[in-house]
């Protein structure tokens, strides 16, 4: 299973637990720093021996392809599963195809209608089997030429992951969780802060340096989530939280 980020470990955890319960041998490769395995475990991923795809940050497709080829050669998998977008997911799917190994894509068919879709589309089409959240994502893939018979509707991985996440006591006042991947700025944060102050709501902001498990905890406890992220939109829906969606700049 190839994960493009620590957050993907949270989504992959239910699948890994299911596979292990069926006595499958599972290996996980993920993009991240040396602390990534510890974060993955804190996010609920079972201890299956995480392989780091890199340490510094794979940004080029050539570098990602080198890591992917090494991992597939070392593990010799029967099936490769990819999750998340970016060079590593695309490279892993391509390497699997060249090695004649089946590649299953999770969370396929997500489209936001902007430039971010290019990476998602490329990662999706590097696979030869697809798992989607609903009929909507299945229809998206069909419009892009994917055989619907090869697409399985499996529901929300986020909902499954949250179901296993321990419920926490709400020990603080009402707060808004601001999590931006593409529109983050000091001006935006100040504007949202003014609105929150007028409504007597505390504002908490997702920072890149925050541990991912801490971000999940704070988002789960939020009364409102404000985001431009598809992932957090799904998170809000799965957690039953109101969500204000910011359009990307």
PDB file of C-alpha atoms in Angstrom:
ATOM      1  CA  UNK A   1       0.000   0.000   0.000  1.00  0.00           C
ATOM      2  CA  UNK A   2       1.499   3.325  -1.060  1.00  0.00           C
ATOM      3  CA  UNK A   3       0.567   6.420   0.932  1.00  0.00           C
ATOM      4  CA  UNK A   4       1.280   9.934  -0.286  1.00  0.00           C
ATOM      5  CA  UNK A   5       1.151  11.486   3.191  1.00  0.00           C
ATOM      6  CA  UNK A   6       0.700  10.794   6.890  1.00  0.00           C
ATOM      7  CA  UNK A   7      -2.960  11.768   6.561  1.00  0.00           C
ATOM      8  CA  UNK A   8      -3.428   8.878   4.137  1.00  0.00           C
ATOM      9  CA  UNK A   9      -2.354   6.523   6.937  1.00  0.00           C
ATOM     10  CA  UNK A  10      -5.509   7.559   8.794  1.00  0.00           C
ATOM     11  CA  UNK A  11      -7.637   6.619   5.767  1.00  0.00           C
ATOM     12  CA  UNK A  12      -5.762   3.396   5.070  1.00  0.00           C
ATOM     13  CA  UNK A  13      -5.986   2.096   8.644  1.00  0.00           C
ATOM     14  CA  UNK A  14      -9.407   0.368   8.261  1.00  0.00           C
ATOM     15  CA  UNK A  15      -8.268  -1.383   5.070  1.00  0.00           C
ATOM     16  CA  UNK A  16      -5.028  -2.594   6.657  1.00  0.00           C
ATOM     17  CA  UNK A  17      -6.894  -3.941   9.676  1.00  0.00           C
ATOM     18  CA  UNK A  18      -9.324  -5.754   7.372  1.00  0.00           C
ATOM     19  CA  UNK A  19      -6.528  -7.295   5.294  1.00  0.00           C
ATOM     20  CA  UNK A  20      -4.646  -8.428   8.386  1.00  0.00           C
ATOM     21  CA  UNK A  21      -7.817 -10.039   9.758  1.00  0.00           C
ATOM     22  CA  UNK A  22      -7.947 -12.074   6.544  1.00  0.00           C
ATOM     23  CA  UNK A  23      -4.321 -13.138   7.081  1.00  0.00           C
ATOM     24  CA  UNK A  24      -2.962 -11.127   4.158  1.00  0.00           C
ATOM     25  CA  UNK A  25       0.658  -9.994   4.258  1.00  0.00           C
ATOM     26  CA  UNK A  26       0.665  -6.200   4.130  1.00  0.00           C
ATOM     27  CA  UNK A  27       3.520  -3.756   3.612  1.00  0.00           C
ATOM     28  CA  UNK A  28       3.110   0.007   3.651  1.00  0.00           C
ATOM     29  CA  UNK A  29       5.312   2.537   1.870  1.00  0.00           C
ATOM     30  CA  UNK A  30       4.707   6.197   2.566  1.00  0.00           C
ATOM     31  CA  UNK A  31       6.089   9.616   1.752  1.00  0.00           C
ATOM     32  CA  UNK A  32       7.338  11.408   4.841  1.00  0.00           C
ATOM     33  CA  UNK A  33      10.173  12.162   7.189  1.00  0.00           C
ATOM     34  CA  UNK A  34      11.753   9.854   9.723  1.00  0.00           C
ATOM     35  CA  UNK A  35       8.906  10.537  12.172  1.00  0.00           C
ATOM     36  CA  UNK A  36       6.237   9.458   9.663  1.00  0.00           C
ATOM     37  CA  UNK A  37       5.900   5.850  10.961  1.00  0.00           C
ATOM     38  CA  UNK A  38       5.235   7.097  14.493  1.00  0.00           C
ATOM     39  CA  UNK A  39       2.580   9.504  13.212  1.00  0.00           C
ATOM     40  CA  UNK A  40       1.024   6.707  11.134  1.00  0.00           C
ATOM     41  CA  UNK A  41       0.734   4.521  14.230  1.00  0.00           C
ATOM     42  CA  UNK A  42      -0.802   7.386  16.200  1.00  0.00           C
ATOM     43  CA  UNK A  43      -3.343   7.766  13.394  1.00  0.00           C
ATOM     44  CA  UNK A  44      -4.444   4.164  13.830  1.00  0.00           C
ATOM     45  CA  UNK A  45      -2.356   2.356  11.234  1.00  0.00           C
ATOM     46  CA  UNK A  46      -1.414  -1.134  12.501  1.00  0.00           C
ATOM     47  CA  UNK A  47       2.282  -1.854  12.881  1.00  0.00           C
ATOM     48  CA  UNK A  48       3.140  -3.542   9.592  1.00  0.00           C
ATOM     49  CA  UNK A  49       6.643  -2.166   9.130  1.00  0.00           C
ATOM     50  CA  UNK A  50       6.293   1.142   7.283  1.00  0.00           C
ATOM     51  CA  UNK A  51       8.831   1.692   4.505  1.00  0.00           C
ATOM     52  CA  UNK A  52       9.726   5.326   3.927  1.00  0.00           C
ATOM     53  CA  UNK A  53       9.599   6.236   0.270  1.00  0.00           C
ATOM     54  CA  UNK A  54      11.920   9.119   1.027  1.00  0.00           C
ATOM     55  CA  UNK A  55      13.006  11.461   3.778  1.00  0.00           C
ATOM     56  CA  UNK A  56      13.427  14.932   2.334  1.00  0.00           C
ATOM     57  CA  UNK A  57      10.280  15.151   0.199  1.00  0.00           C
ATOM     58  CA  UNK A  58       9.733  13.572  -3.201  1.00  0.00           C
ATOM     59  CA  UNK A  59       8.664  16.319  -5.574  1.00  0.00           C
ATOM     60  CA  UNK A  60       9.930  15.200  -8.988  1.00  0.00           C
ATOM     61  CA  UNK A  61       8.338  12.325 -10.849  1.00  0.00           C
ATOM     62  CA  UNK A  62      11.764  10.877 -11.714  1.00  0.00           C
ATOM     63  CA  UNK A  63      12.765  10.734  -8.048  1.00  0.00           C
ATOM     64  CA  UNK A  64       9.394   9.265  -7.083  1.00  0.00           C
ATOM     65  CA  UNK A  65       9.725   6.645  -9.824  1.00  0.00           C
ATOM     66  CA  UNK A  66      13.118   5.614  -8.463  1.00  0.00           C
ATOM     67  CA  UNK A  67      11.676   5.117  -4.965  1.00  0.00           C
ATOM     68  CA  UNK A  68       8.647   3.270  -6.332  1.00  0.00           C
ATOM     69  CA  UNK A  69      10.773   0.921  -8.448  1.00  0.00           C
ATOM     70  CA  UNK A  70      12.994   0.101  -5.460  1.00  0.00           C
ATOM     71  CA  UNK A  71       9.995  -0.662  -3.254  1.00  0.00           C
ATOM     72  CA  UNK A  72       8.188  -2.848  -5.805  1.00  0.00           C
ATOM     73  CA  UNK A  73      11.415  -4.742  -6.538  1.00  0.00           C
ATOM     74  CA  UNK A  74      12.108  -5.323  -2.843  1.00  0.00           C
ATOM     75  CA  UNK A  75       8.564  -6.309  -1.806  1.00  0.00           C
ATOM     76  CA  UNK A  76       7.481  -8.151  -4.996  1.00  0.00           C
ATOM     77  CA  UNK A  77       3.779  -7.580  -4.231  1.00  0.00           C
ATOM     78  CA  UNK A  78       0.831  -9.420  -5.741  1.00  0.00           C
ATOM     79  CA  UNK A  79      -1.251  -6.228  -5.604  1.00  0.00           C
ATOM     80  CA  UNK A  80      -0.287  -2.572  -5.227  1.00  0.00           C
ATOM     81  CA  UNK A  81      -2.749  -0.165  -3.611  1.00  0.00           C
ATOM     82  CA  UNK A  82      -2.337   3.604  -3.962  1.00  0.00           C
ATOM     83  CA  UNK A  83      -3.923   6.404  -1.970  1.00  0.00           C
ATOM     84  CA  UNK A  84      -3.429  10.143  -2.205  1.00  0.00           C
ATOM     85  CA  UNK A  85      -2.246  12.240  -5.128  1.00  0.00           C
ATOM     86  CA  UNK A  86       1.142  13.456  -6.253  1.00  0.00           C
ATOM     87  CA  UNK A  87       4.266  12.028  -7.861  1.00  0.00           C
ATOM     88  CA  UNK A  88       4.606   8.985  -5.598  1.00  0.00           C
ATOM     89  CA  UNK A  89       1.073   7.660  -6.197  1.00  0.00           C
ATOM     90  CA  UNK A  90       1.479   8.177  -9.949  1.00  0.00           C
ATOM     91  CA  UNK A  91       4.940   6.586 -10.019  1.00  0.00           C
ATOM     92  CA  UNK A  92       3.873   3.594  -7.927  1.00  0.00           C
ATOM     93  CA  UNK A  93       0.948   2.918 -10.249  1.00  0.00           C
ATOM     94  CA  UNK A  94       3.179   3.193 -13.301  1.00  0.00           C
ATOM     95  CA  UNK A  95       5.840   0.885 -11.855  1.00  0.00           C
ATOM     96  CA  UNK A  96       3.172  -1.670 -10.938  1.00  0.00           C
ATOM     97  CA  UNK A  97       1.813  -1.556 -14.492  1.00  0.00           C
ATOM     98  CA  UNK A  98       5.271  -2.102 -15.974  1.00  0.00           C
ATOM     99  CA  UNK A  99       5.863  -5.002 -13.591  1.00  0.00           C
ATOM    100  CA  UNK A 100       2.497  -6.547 -14.550  1.00  0.00           C
ATOM    101  CA  UNK A 101       1.214  -6.134 -10.984  1.00  0.00           C
ATOM    102  CA  UNK A 102      -2.412  -5.190 -10.424  1.00  0.00           C
ATOM    103  CA  UNK A 103      -2.843  -1.665  -9.043  1.00  0.00           C
ATOM    104  CA  UNK A 104      -5.929  -0.753  -7.035  1.00  0.00           C
ATOM    105  CA  UNK A 105      -6.678   2.918  -6.495  1.00  0.00           C
ATOM    106  CA  UNK A 106      -8.510   4.077  -3.344  1.00  0.00           C
ATOM    107  CA  UNK A 107     -10.548   7.283  -3.079  1.00  0.00           C
ATOM    108  CA  UNK A 108     -10.639   7.483  -6.885  1.00  0.00           C
ATOM    109  CA  UNK A 109     -12.778   9.918  -8.847  1.00  0.00           C
ATOM    110  CA  UNK A 110     -12.462  12.939  -6.539  1.00  0.00           C
ATOM    111  CA  UNK A 111     -12.576  16.103  -8.623  1.00  0.00           C
ATOM    112  CA  UNK A 112     -12.744  19.723  -7.439  1.00  0.00           C
ATOM    113  CA  UNK A 113     -13.057  21.412 -10.821  1.00  0.00           C
ATOM    114  CA  UNK A 114      -9.727  23.229 -10.609  1.00  0.00           C
ATOM    115  CA  UNK A 115      -6.009  22.738 -11.298  1.00  0.00           C
ATOM    116  CA  UNK A 116      -5.725  20.236  -8.446  1.00  0.00           C
ATOM    117  CA  UNK A 117      -7.669  17.742 -10.537  1.00  0.00           C
ATOM    118  CA  UNK A 118      -4.732  17.097 -12.860  1.00  0.00           C
ATOM    119  CA  UNK A 119      -2.742  15.313 -10.176  1.00  0.00           C
ATOM    120  CA  UNK A 120      -5.771  13.337  -9.017  1.00  0.00           C
ATOM    121  CA  UNK A 121      -6.648  12.309 -12.563  1.00  0.00           C
ATOM    122  CA  UNK A 122      -3.114  11.161 -13.376  1.00  0.00           C
ATOM    123  CA  UNK A 123      -2.896   9.143 -10.155  1.00  0.00           C
ATOM    124  CA  UNK A 124      -6.295   7.564 -10.813  1.00  0.00           C
ATOM    125  CA  UNK A 125      -5.476   6.541 -14.373  1.00  0.00           C
ATOM    126  CA  UNK A 126      -2.204   4.895 -13.364  1.00  0.00           C
ATOM    127  CA  UNK A 127      -4.319   2.135 -11.758  1.00  0.00           C
ATOM    128  CA  UNK A 128      -6.318  -0.695 -13.331  1.00  0.00           C
ATOM    129  CA  UNK A 129      -8.899  -1.174 -10.561  1.00  0.00           C
ATOM    130  CA  UNK A 130     -10.691   1.575  -8.670  1.00  0.00           C
ATOM    131  CA  UNK A 131     -12.513   1.978  -5.353  1.00  0.00           C
ATOM    132  CA  UNK A 132     -14.788   5.005  -5.024  1.00  0.00           C
ATOM    133  CA  UNK A 133     -16.948   6.613  -2.383  1.00  0.00           C
ATOM    134  CA  UNK A 134     -20.227   6.788  -4.292  1.00  0.00           C
ATOM    135  CA  UNK A 135     -21.992   6.717  -7.659  1.00  0.00           C
ATOM    136  CA  UNK A 136     -20.824  10.288  -8.251  1.00  0.00           C
ATOM    137  CA  UNK A 137     -17.126   9.363  -8.337  1.00  0.00           C
ATOM    138  CA  UNK A 138     -17.906   6.258 -10.366  1.00  0.00           C
ATOM    139  CA  UNK A 139     -19.663   8.431 -12.965  1.00  0.00           C
ATOM    140  CA  UNK A 140     -16.649  10.771 -13.081  1.00  0.00           C
ATOM    141  CA  UNK A 141     -14.329   7.882 -13.904  1.00  0.00           C
ATOM    142  CA  UNK A 142     -16.753   6.546 -16.521  1.00  0.00           C
ATOM    143  CA  UNK A 143     -16.752   9.955 -18.235  1.00  0.00           C
ATOM    144  CA  UNK A 144     -12.954   9.739 -18.340  1.00  0.00           C
ATOM    145  CA  UNK A 145     -13.061   6.370 -20.097  1.00  0.00           C
ATOM    146  CA  UNK A 146     -12.790   3.936 -17.183  1.00  0.00           C
ATOM    147  CA  UNK A 147     -14.755   0.693 -17.481  1.00  0.00           C
ATOM    148  CA  UNK A 148     -17.472   0.907 -14.811  1.00  0.00           C
ATOM    149  CA  UNK A 149     -17.264  -2.832 -14.252  1.00  0.00           C
ATOM    150  CA  UNK A 150     -13.786  -2.302 -12.796  1.00  0.00           C
ATOM    151  CA  UNK A 151     -14.975   0.335 -10.316  1.00  0.00           C
ATOM    152  CA  UNK A 152     -16.221  -0.712  -6.869  1.00  0.00           C
ATOM    153  CA  UNK A 153     -18.284   1.551  -4.608  1.00  0.00           C
ATOM    154  CA  UNK A 154     -16.898   1.023  -1.099  1.00  0.00           C
ATOM    155  CA  UNK A 155     -18.218   4.051   0.791  1.00  0.00           C
ATOM    156  CA  UNK A 156     -16.233   6.549   2.812  1.00  0.00           C
ATOM    157  CA  UNK A 157     -12.830   5.549   4.162  1.00  0.00           C
ATOM    158  CA  UNK A 158     -12.970   8.627   6.366  1.00  0.00           C
ATOM    159  CA  UNK A 159     -16.192   7.454   7.977  1.00  0.00           C
ATOM    160  CA  UNK A 160     -14.667   4.017   8.613  1.00  0.00           C
ATOM    161  CA  UNK A 161     -11.504   5.562  10.064  1.00  0.00           C
ATOM    162  CA  UNK A 162     -13.462   7.879  12.365  1.00  0.00           C
ATOM    163  CA  UNK A 163     -15.587   4.979  13.592  1.00  0.00           C
ATOM    164  CA  UNK A 164     -12.445   3.480  15.120  1.00  0.00           C
ATOM    165  CA  UNK A 165     -11.165   6.816  16.434  1.00  0.00           C
ATOM    166  CA  UNK A 166     -11.754   7.278  20.185  1.00  0.00           C
ATOM    167  CA  UNK A 167     -14.406   9.859  21.011  1.00  0.00           C
ATOM    168  CA  UNK A 168     -13.000  12.687  23.108  1.00  0.00           C
ATOM    169  CA  UNK A 169     -14.654  14.747  25.781  1.00  0.00           C
ATOM    170  CA  UNK A 170     -15.502  18.270  24.618  1.00  0.00           C
ATOM    171  CA  UNK A 171     -13.524  20.034  27.325  1.00  0.00           C
ATOM    172  CA  UNK A 172     -13.361  23.472  25.764  1.00  0.00           C
ATOM    173  CA  UNK A 173     -15.636  26.180  24.421  1.00  0.00           C
ATOM    174  CA  UNK A 174     -17.023  26.146  20.932  1.00  0.00           C
ATOM    175  CA  UNK A 175     -14.350  26.528  18.296  1.00  0.00           C
ATOM    176  CA  UNK A 176     -13.821  26.746  14.547  1.00  0.00           C
ATOM    177  CA  UNK A 177     -11.154  24.653  12.842  1.00  0.00           C
ATOM    178  CA  UNK A 178      -9.531  26.438   9.891  1.00  0.00           C
ATOM    179  CA  UNK A 179      -7.642  24.055   7.589  1.00  0.00           C
ATOM    180  CA  UNK A 180      -6.452  25.399   4.246  1.00  0.00           C
ATOM    181  CA  UNK A 181      -4.261  23.640   1.695  1.00  0.00           C
ATOM    182  CA  UNK A 182      -4.431  26.192  -1.113  1.00  0.00           C
ATOM    183  CA  UNK A 183      -5.885  29.503   0.116  1.00  0.00           C
ATOM    184  CA  UNK A 184      -3.942  29.936   3.363  1.00  0.00           C
ATOM    185  CA  UNK A 185      -2.804  33.479   4.121  1.00  0.00           C
ATOM    186  CA  UNK A 186      -2.471  35.806   7.078  1.00  0.00           C
ATOM    187  CA  UNK A 187      -5.226  37.978   5.591  1.00  0.00           C
ATOM    188  CA  UNK A 188      -7.657  35.062   5.334  1.00  0.00           C
ATOM    189  CA  UNK A 189      -6.846  33.907   8.851  1.00  0.00           C
ATOM    190  CA  UNK A 190      -7.448  37.423  10.167  1.00  0.00           C
ATOM    191  CA  UNK A 191     -10.780  37.665   8.325  1.00  0.00           C
ATOM    192  CA  UNK A 192     -11.991  34.329   9.656  1.00  0.00           C
ATOM    193  CA  UNK A 193     -10.750  35.345  13.102  1.00  0.00           C
ATOM    194  CA  UNK A 194     -12.861  38.519  13.003  1.00  0.00           C
ATOM    195  CA  UNK A 195     -15.972  36.532  12.135  1.00  0.00           C
ATOM    196  CA  UNK A 196     -15.257  34.039  14.903  1.00  0.00           C
ATOM    197  CA  UNK A 197     -14.730  36.831  17.443  1.00  0.00           C
ATOM    198  CA  UNK A 198     -18.053  38.408  16.483  1.00  0.00           C
ATOM    199  CA  UNK A 199     -19.764  35.042  17.019  1.00  0.00           C
ATOM    200  CA  UNK A 200     -17.822  34.382  20.237  1.00  0.00           C
ATOM    201  CA  UNK A 201     -16.135  31.341  18.769  1.00  0.00           C
ATOM    202  CA  UNK A 202     -12.527  30.323  19.339  1.00  0.00           C
ATOM    203  CA  UNK A 203     -10.453  29.946  16.172  1.00  0.00           C
ATOM    204  CA  UNK A 204      -7.948  27.116  15.856  1.00  0.00           C
ATOM    205  CA  UNK A 205      -5.761  26.904  12.767  1.00  0.00           C
ATOM    206  CA  UNK A 206      -4.152  23.839  11.210  1.00  0.00           C
ATOM    207  CA  UNK A 207      -0.402  24.387  10.913  1.00  0.00           C
ATOM    208  CA  UNK A 208       1.862  22.234   8.711  1.00  0.00           C
ATOM    209  CA  UNK A 209       4.132  21.578  11.683  1.00  0.00           C
ATOM    210  CA  UNK A 210       1.289  20.233  13.847  1.00  0.00           C
ATOM    211  CA  UNK A 211       1.346  16.443  14.303  1.00  0.00           C
ATOM    212  CA  UNK A 212      -1.315  14.922  11.999  1.00  0.00           C
ATOM    213  CA  UNK A 213      -2.918  12.979  14.848  1.00  0.00           C
ATOM    214  CA  UNK A 214      -3.350  16.260  16.739  1.00  0.00           C
ATOM    215  CA  UNK A 215      -5.003  17.792  13.685  1.00  0.00           C
ATOM    216  CA  UNK A 216      -7.476  14.908  13.520  1.00  0.00           C
ATOM    217  CA  UNK A 217      -8.295  15.329  17.213  1.00  0.00           C
ATOM    218  CA  UNK A 218      -8.896  19.075  16.889  1.00  0.00           C
ATOM    219  CA  UNK A 219     -10.952  18.720  13.716  1.00  0.00           C
ATOM    220  CA  UNK A 220     -13.042  15.971  15.328  1.00  0.00           C
ATOM    221  CA  UNK A 221     -13.752  18.247  18.305  1.00  0.00           C
ATOM    222  CA  UNK A 222     -14.558  21.341  16.210  1.00  0.00           C
ATOM    223  CA  UNK A 223     -18.037  22.813  16.053  1.00  0.00           C
ATOM    224  CA  UNK A 224     -17.442  24.162  12.538  1.00  0.00           C
ATOM    225  CA  UNK A 225     -14.762  23.314   9.957  1.00  0.00           C
ATOM    226  CA  UNK A 226     -13.640  25.971   7.462  1.00  0.00           C
ATOM    227  CA  UNK A 227     -11.549  24.567   4.615  1.00  0.00           C
ATOM    228  CA  UNK A 228     -10.645  24.491   0.932  1.00  0.00           C
ATOM    229  CA  UNK A 229      -9.639  20.820   1.165  1.00  0.00           C
ATOM    230  CA  UNK A 230     -11.705  17.993  -0.317  1.00  0.00           C
ATOM    231  CA  UNK A 231     -10.345  15.735   2.401  1.00  0.00           C
ATOM    232  CA  UNK A 232     -11.561  17.989   5.205  1.00  0.00           C
ATOM    233  CA  UNK A 233     -14.927  18.417   3.479  1.00  0.00           C
ATOM    234  CA  UNK A 234     -15.377  14.660   3.599  1.00  0.00           C
ATOM    235  CA  UNK A 235     -14.063  14.630   7.164  1.00  0.00           C
ATOM    236  CA  UNK A 236     -16.696  17.189   8.209  1.00  0.00           C
ATOM    237  CA  UNK A 237     -19.448  15.153   6.576  1.00  0.00           C
ATOM    238  CA  UNK A 238     -18.277  11.918   8.208  1.00  0.00           C
ATOM    239  CA  UNK A 239     -17.931  13.594  11.614  1.00  0.00           C
ATOM    240  CA  UNK A 240     -21.296  15.345  11.341  1.00  0.00           C
ATOM    241  CA  UNK A 241     -19.773  18.829  11.529  1.00  0.00           C
ATOM    242  CA  UNK A 242     -20.949  21.925   9.610  1.00  0.00           C
ATOM    243  CA  UNK A 243     -18.429  22.866   6.931  1.00  0.00           C
ATOM    244  CA  UNK A 244     -17.734  26.224   5.266  1.00  0.00           C
ATOM    245  CA  UNK A 245     -15.951  25.671   1.948  1.00  0.00           C
ATOM    246  CA  UNK A 246     -13.463  28.243   0.677  1.00  0.00           C
ATOM    247  CA  UNK A 247     -12.928  28.470  -3.070  1.00  0.00           C
ATOM    248  CA  UNK A 248      -9.281  28.083  -4.120  1.00  0.00           C
ATOM    249  CA  UNK A 249      -7.552  31.281  -5.239  1.00  0.00           C
TER     250      UNK A 249
END
